[in-house]
Amino acid sequence: MAVRVDLAEGGRFIEILSEGHITRREAGWATERTCELLRTHDVAGILADSRGAERQVSPLLSGELIENFLFAVGRAVPTAYVLPESWSEEYTARVREQVTEWSQNARYFSSIETARDWLIASAGARA
């Protein structure tokens, strides 16, 4: 499977690791697993690391996958989304245009370090 979902940082965060080509089925499974972990654990945030994910056929599909995930998990949990390295600036801009239901608790990042730092700071603000 090209998507892995697990608890990280001693159960403090949910970490989603996406690599290669991600299908709608895999994205749906990852969303379901994330929602399950949110129900059963007191997590402070979500780190979605998509650096190794391949570009989808269209920005519309990429935006749909992201938006469906954000809608399913809700707005209460800080979510850091690390953009795929395969996305050009133009593709990224077009994806962002597609995601109309972006949460105030979610951010795009181009580096895992910056995403992790923001997530730790956001989780600390919630404590």
Tab-separated table of N, CA and C in Angstrom, residues 6-113:
chain	number	residue	atom	x	y	z
A	6	ASP	N	-0.322	5.984	11.031
A	6	ASP	CA	0.073	5.456	12.334
A	6	ASP	C	0.179	6.595	13.339
A	7	LEU	N	0.260	6.220	14.594
A	7	LEU	CA	0.504	7.208	15.646
A	7	LEU	C	2.004	7.484	15.709
A	8	ALA	N	2.359	8.712	16.015
A	8	ALA	CA	3.763	9.116	16.108
A	8	ALA	C	3.962	9.971	17.345
A	9	GLU	N	5.206	10.198	17.684
A	9	GLU	CA	5.555	11.045	18.835
A	9	GLU	C	4.864	10.535	20.099
A	10	GLY	N	4.931	9.229	20.328
A	10	GLY	CA	4.319	8.650	21.522
A	10	GLY	C	2.799	8.750	21.535
A	11	GLY	N	2.181	8.773	20.371
A	11	GLY	CA	0.730	8.859	20.269
A	11	GLY	C	0.186	10.272	20.250
A	12	ARG	N	1.073	11.243	20.240
A	12	ARG	CA	0.659	12.641	20.261
A	12	ARG	C	0.094	13.098	18.915
A	13	PHE	N	0.629	12.545	17.826
A	13	PHE	CA	0.208	12.924	16.485
A	13	PHE	C	-0.154	11.703	15.660
A	14	ILE	N	-0.989	11.942	14.651
A	14	ILE	CA	-1.227	10.943	13.615
A	14	ILE	C	-0.302	11.319	12.470
A	15	GLU	N	0.437	10.333	11.975
A	15	GLU	CA	1.330	10.566	10.847
A	15	GLU	C	0.834	9.759	9.650
A	16	ILE	N	0.660	10.444	8.541
A	16	ILE	CA	0.244	9.811	7.289
A	16	ILE	C	1.406	9.947	6.324
A	17	LEU	N	1.878	8.827	5.820
A	17	LEU	CA	2.993	8.839	4.873
A	17	LEU	C	2.480	8.316	3.539
A	18	SER	N	2.554	9.144	2.506
A	18	SER	CA	2.096	8.785	1.161
A	18	SER	C	3.287	8.717	0.226
A	19	GLU	N	3.384	7.612	-0.521
A	19	GLU	CA	4.473	7.439	-1.472
A	19	GLU	C	3.941	6.844	-2.761
A	20	GLY	N	4.514	7.266	-3.875
A	20	GLY	CA	4.114	6.715	-5.163
A	20	GLY	C	2.742	7.211	-5.599
A	21	HIS	N	2.086	6.409	-6.419
A	21	HIS	CA	0.764	6.767	-6.927
A	21	HIS	C	-0.289	6.425	-5.874
A	22	ILE	N	-1.117	7.393	-5.532
A	22	ILE	CA	-2.161	7.204	-4.517
A	22	ILE	C	-3.510	7.112	-5.225
A	23	THR	N	-4.205	6.034	-5.002
A	23	THR	CA	-5.533	5.863	-5.600
A	23	THR	C	-6.598	6.457	-4.673
A	24	ARG	N	-7.788	6.642	-5.227
A	24	ARG	CA	-8.912	7.106	-4.402
A	24	ARG	C	-9.182	6.118	-3.271
A	25	ARG	N	-9.060	4.844	-3.561
A	25	ARG	CA	-9.295	3.806	-2.549
A	25	ARG	C	-8.297	3.941	-1.400
A	26	GLU	N	-7.025	4.135	-1.729
A	26	GLU	CA	-6.007	4.298	-0.688
A	26	GLU	C	-6.238	5.584	0.111
A	27	ALA	N	-6.590	6.657	-0.584
A	27	ALA	CA	-6.881	7.915	0.112
A	27	ALA	C	-8.085	7.745	1.022
A	28	GLY	N	-9.091	7.016	0.565
A	28	GLY	CA	-10.273	6.755	1.394
A	28	GLY	C	-9.925	5.929	2.619
A	29	TRP	N	-9.096	4.897	2.426
A	29	TRP	CA	-8.666	4.088	3.562
A	29	TRP	C	-7.900	4.931	4.576
A	30	ALA	N	-6.992	5.774	4.088
A	30	ALA	CA	-6.201	6.626	4.981
A	30	ALA	C	-7.102	7.580	5.759
A	31	THR	N	-8.117	8.099	5.107
A	31	THR	CA	-9.067	8.990	5.775
A	31	THR	C	-9.832	8.234	6.852
A	32	GLU	N	-10.319	7.037	6.526
A	32	GLU	CA	-11.043	6.225	7.512
A	32	GLU	C	-10.160	5.873	8.705
A	33	ARG	N	-8.931	5.478	8.430
A	33	ARG	CA	-7.998	5.113	9.507
A	33	ARG	C	-7.682	6.326	10.386
A	34	THR	N	-7.510	7.474	9.766
A	34	THR	CA	-7.252	8.700	10.530
A	34	THR	C	-8.438	9.031	11.419
A	35	CYS	N	-9.639	8.950	10.890
A	35	CYS	CA	-10.841	9.238	11.681
A	35	CYS	C	-10.977	8.254	12.838
A	36	GLU	N	-10.636	6.995	12.596
A	36	GLU	CA	-10.669	5.979	13.650
A	36	GLU	C	-9.691	6.336	14.772
A	37	LEU	N	-8.476	6.729	14.397
A	37	LEU	CA	-7.485	7.113	15.402
A	37	LEU	C	-7.914	8.372	16.153
A	38	LEU	N	-8.561	9.303	15.463
A	38	LEU	CA	-9.056	10.514	16.133
A	38	LEU	C	-10.126	10.170	17.165
A	39	ARG	N	-10.962	9.171	16.869
A	39	ARG	CA	-12.011	8.758	17.810
A	39	ARG	C	-11.454	8.010	19.012
A	40	THR	N	-10.380	7.249	18.808
A	40	THR	CA	-9.898	6.350	19.858
A	40	THR	C	-8.676	6.853	20.619
A	41	HIS	N	-8.072	7.932	20.169
A	41	HIS	CA	-6.875	8.468	20.825
A	41	HIS	C	-6.991	9.985	20.958
A	42	ASP	N	-6.377	10.502	21.985
A	42	ASP	CA	-6.369	11.947	22.201
A	42	ASP	C	-5.139	12.538	21.521
A	43	VAL	N	-5.246	12.735	20.208
A	43	VAL	CA	-4.109	13.257	19.449
A	43	VAL	C	-4.179	14.776	19.368
A	44	ALA	N	-3.013	15.374	19.213
A	44	ALA	CA	-2.929	16.837	19.180
A	44	ALA	C	-2.798	17.386	17.768
A	45	GLY	N	-2.617	16.515	16.760
A	45	GLY	CA	-2.476	17.006	15.399
A	45	GLY	C	-2.225	15.891	14.409
A	46	ILE	N	-2.247	16.275	13.135
A	46	ILE	CA	-2.044	15.333	12.036
A	46	ILE	C	-0.912	15.856	11.154
A	47	LEU	N	0.037	14.983	10.854
A	47	LEU	CA	1.129	15.302	9.941
A	47	LEU	C	0.967	14.432	8.707
A	48	ALA	N	0.586	15.028	7.590
A	48	ALA	CA	0.414	14.311	6.327
A	48	ALA	C	1.636	14.571	5.464
A	49	ASP	N	2.515	13.596	5.393
A	49	ASP	CA	3.772	13.718	4.652
A	49	ASP	C	3.607	13.093	3.275
A	50	SER	N	3.415	13.940	2.269
A	50	SER	CA	3.207	13.473	0.897
A	50	SER	C	4.399	13.768	-0.005
A	51	ARG	N	5.548	14.028	0.577
A	51	ARG	CA	6.724	14.372	-0.233
A	51	ARG	C	7.005	13.351	-1.334
A	52	GLY	N	6.798	12.079	-1.038
A	52	GLY	CA	7.115	11.023	-1.994
A	52	GLY	C	5.956	10.614	-2.890
A	53	ALA	N	4.830	11.304	-2.779
A	53	ALA	CA	3.667	10.954	-3.606
A	53	ALA	C	3.841	11.473	-5.027
A	54	GLU	N	3.340	10.691	-5.972
A	54	GLU	CA	3.376	11.115	-7.367
A	54	GLU	C	2.248	12.109	-7.634
A	55	ARG	N	2.442	12.888	-8.657
A	55	ARG	CA	1.421	13.835	-9.085
A	55	ARG	C	0.234	13.061	-9.662
A	56	GLN	N	-0.973	13.503	-9.328
A	56	GLN	CA	-2.180	12.884	-9.873
A	56	GLN	C	-2.365	13.310	-11.327
A	57	VAL	N	-3.353	12.743	-11.976
A	57	VAL	CA	-3.656	13.064	-13.369
A	57	VAL	C	-4.014	14.538	-13.514
A	58	SER	N	-4.673	15.096	-12.502
A	58	SER	CA	-5.087	16.500	-12.588
A	58	SER	C	-5.072	17.155	-11.219
A	59	PRO	N	-4.925	18.469	-11.180
A	59	PRO	CA	-5.009	19.196	-9.911
A	59	PRO	C	-6.398	19.062	-9.288
A	60	LEU	N	-7.416	18.891	-10.125
A	60	LEU	CA	-8.773	18.709	-9.621
A	60	LEU	C	-8.854	17.465	-8.743
A	61	LEU	N	-8.261	16.363	-9.189
A	61	LEU	CA	-8.262	15.131	-8.407
A	61	LEU	C	-7.452	15.304	-7.127
A	62	SER	N	-6.288	15.904	-7.222
A	62	SER	CA	-5.476	16.134	-6.021
A	62	SER	C	-6.246	16.985	-5.016
A	63	GLY	N	-6.858	18.054	-5.497
A	63	GLY	CA	-7.643	18.920	-4.624
A	63	GLY	C	-8.816	18.192	-4.000
A	64	GLU	N	-9.468	17.343	-4.776
A	64	GLU	CA	-10.602	16.565	-4.266
A	64	GLU	C	-10.170	15.633	-3.139
A	65	LEU	N	-9.038	14.958	-3.311
A	65	LEU	CA	-8.541	14.050	-2.278
A	65	LEU	C	-8.226	14.807	-0.986
A	66	ILE	N	-7.586	15.949	-1.117
A	66	ILE	CA	-7.250	16.757	0.062
A	66	ILE	C	-8.512	17.287	0.725
A	67	GLU	N	-9.411	17.835	-0.054
A	67	GLU	CA	-10.630	18.430	0.498
A	67	GLU	C	-11.503	17.375	1.183
A	68	ASN	N	-11.635	16.202	0.587
A	68	ASN	CA	-12.421	15.131	1.209
A	68	ASN	C	-11.811	14.720	2.541
A	69	PHE	N	-10.495	14.655	2.589
A	69	PHE	CA	-9.821	14.308	3.838
A	69	PHE	C	-10.111	15.362	4.913
A	70	LEU	N	-9.927	16.623	4.570
A	70	LEU	CA	-10.144	17.693	5.544
A	70	LEU	C	-11.591	17.743	6.014
A	71	PHE	N	-12.520	17.518	5.119
A	71	PHE	CA	-13.930	17.499	5.492
A	71	PHE	C	-14.213	16.360	6.463
A	72	ALA	N	-13.649	15.195	6.219
A	72	ALA	CA	-13.891	14.023	7.064
A	72	ALA	C	-13.297	14.168	8.462
A	73	VAL	N	-12.090	14.723	8.556
A	73	VAL	CA	-11.439	14.810	9.872
A	73	VAL	C	-11.929	15.998	10.684
A	74	GLY	N	-12.560	16.956	10.050
A	74	GLY	CA	-13.085	18.101	10.778
A	74	GLY	C	-12.072	19.212	10.920
A	75	ARG	N	-12.462	20.205	11.652
A	75	ARG	CA	-11.658	21.425	11.743
A	75	ARG	C	-10.907	21.594	13.061
A	76	ALA	N	-11.144	20.733	14.025
A	76	ALA	CA	-10.602	20.957	15.357
A	76	ALA	C	-9.120	20.586	15.502
A	77	VAL	N	-8.621	19.672	14.690
A	77	VAL	CA	-7.262	19.170	14.872
A	77	VAL	C	-6.307	19.850	13.891
A	78	PRO	N	-5.219	20.433	14.392
A	78	PRO	CA	-4.226	21.020	13.481
A	78	PRO	C	-3.702	19.958	12.503
A	79	THR	N	-3.660	20.327	11.227
A	79	THR	CA	-3.222	19.398	10.194
A	79	THR	C	-2.157	20.068	9.337
A	80	ALA	N	-0.984	19.441	9.293
A	80	ALA	CA	0.127	19.935	8.476
A	80	ALA	C	0.262	19.033	7.265
A	81	TYR	N	0.103	19.599	6.080
A	81	TYR	CA	0.197	18.842	4.832
A	81	TYR	C	1.482	19.215	4.106
A	82	VAL	N	2.392	18.239	3.989
A	82	VAL	CA	3.654	18.465	3.289
A	82	VAL	C	3.444	18.096	1.823
A	83	LEU	N	3.625	19.085	0.962
A	83	LEU	CA	3.363	18.934	-0.465
A	83	LEU	C	4.288	17.910	-1.130
A	84	PRO	N	3.772	17.203	-2.134
A	84	PRO	CA	4.628	16.288	-2.899
A	84	PRO	C	5.749	17.044	-3.602
A	85	GLU	N	6.925	16.469	-3.600
A	85	GLU	CA	8.065	17.082	-4.280
A	85	GLU	C	7.869	17.094	-5.791
A	86	SER	N	6.994	16.248	-6.297
A	86	SER	CA	6.753	16.157	-7.740
A	86	SER	C	5.842	17.266	-8.263
A	87	TRP	N	5.246	18.053	-7.380
A	87	TRP	CA	4.339	19.117	-7.812
A	87	TRP	C	5.127	20.362	-8.201
A	88	SER	N	4.805	20.910	-9.357
A	88	SER	CA	5.383	22.190	-9.756
A	88	SER	C	4.626	23.305	-9.031
A	89	GLU	N	5.160	24.511	-9.114
A	89	GLU	CA	4.463	25.654	-8.500
A	89	GLU	C	3.099	25.862	-9.140
A	90	GLU	N	3.038	25.695	-10.464
A	90	GLU	CA	1.765	25.865	-11.170
A	90	GLU	C	0.750	24.808	-10.727
A	91	TYR	N	1.175	23.564	-10.629
A	91	TYR	CA	0.281	22.485	-10.211
A	91	TYR	C	-0.215	22.740	-8.785
A	92	THR	N	0.694	23.142	-7.907
A	92	THR	CA	0.332	23.437	-6.516
A	92	THR	C	-0.697	24.557	-6.454
A	93	ALA	N	-0.496	25.599	-7.218
A	93	ALA	CA	-1.447	26.718	-7.236
A	93	ALA	C	-2.820	26.254	-7.713
A	94	ARG	N	-2.840	25.395	-8.711
A	94	ARG	CA	-4.115	24.905	-9.229
A	94	ARG	C	-4.807	23.989	-8.214
A	95	VAL	N	-4.047	23.200	-7.464
A	95	VAL	CA	-4.634	22.365	-6.409
A	95	VAL	C	-5.251	23.262	-5.342
A	96	ARG	N	-4.516	24.275	-4.926
A	96	ARG	CA	-5.023	25.185	-3.889
A	96	ARG	C	-6.323	25.861	-4.311
A	97	GLU	N	-6.449	26.162	-5.596
A	97	GLU	CA	-7.695	26.746	-6.105
A	97	GLU	C	-8.862	25.770	-5.972
A	98	GLN	N	-8.577	24.480	-6.067
A	98	GLN	CA	-9.621	23.458	-6.003
A	98	GLN	C	-10.122	23.210	-4.580
A	99	VAL	N	-9.270	23.445	-3.596
A	99	VAL	CA	-9.618	23.152	-2.203
A	99	VAL	C	-10.308	24.376	-1.615
A	100	THR	N	-11.630	24.348	-1.630
A	100	THR	CA	-12.403	25.493	-1.141
A	100	THR	C	-12.758	25.359	0.335
A	101	GLU	N	-12.687	24.159	0.876
A	101	GLU	CA	-13.051	23.920	2.276
A	101	GLU	C	-11.803	23.782	3.150
A	102	TRP	N	-10.851	24.672	2.978
A	102	TRP	CA	-9.594	24.607	3.738
A	102	TRP	C	-9.836	25.077	5.159
A	103	SER	N	-9.421	24.311	6.111
A	103	SER	CA	-9.610	24.615	7.527
A	103	SER	C	-8.605	25.658	8.005
A	104	GLN	N	-9.010	26.453	8.983
A	104	GLN	CA	-8.076	27.416	9.586
A	104	GLN	C	-6.989	26.705	10.376
A	105	ASN	N	-7.230	25.448	10.727
A	105	ASN	CA	-6.251	24.658	11.477
A	105	ASN	C	-5.376	23.801	10.575
A	106	ALA	N	-5.389	24.071	9.282
A	106	ALA	CA	-4.586	23.290	8.345
A	106	ALA	C	-3.654	24.211	7.566
A	107	ARG	N	-2.473	23.696	7.263
A	107	ARG	CA	-1.483	24.475	6.533
A	107	ARG	C	-0.754	23.581	5.532
A	108	TYR	N	-0.344	24.189	4.408
A	108	TYR	CA	0.533	23.531	3.433
A	108	TYR	C	1.978	23.844	3.800
A	109	PHE	N	2.866	22.874	3.573
A	109	PHE	CA	4.290	23.081	3.819
A	109	PHE	C	5.100	22.418	2.713
A	110	SER	N	6.281	22.950	2.455
A	110	SER	CA	7.152	22.326	1.469
A	110	SER	C	8.270	21.525	2.137
A	111	SER	N	8.423	21.653	3.461
A	111	SER	CA	9.436	20.851	4.157
A	111	SER	C	8.820	20.179	5.385
A	112	ILE	N	9.298	18.990	5.646
A	112	ILE	CA	8.807	18.217	6.791
A	112	ILE	C	9.185	18.893	8.108
A	113	GLU	N	10.350	19.509	8.148
A	113	GLU	CA	10.805	20.155	9.376
A	113	GLU	C	9.900	21.330	9.747
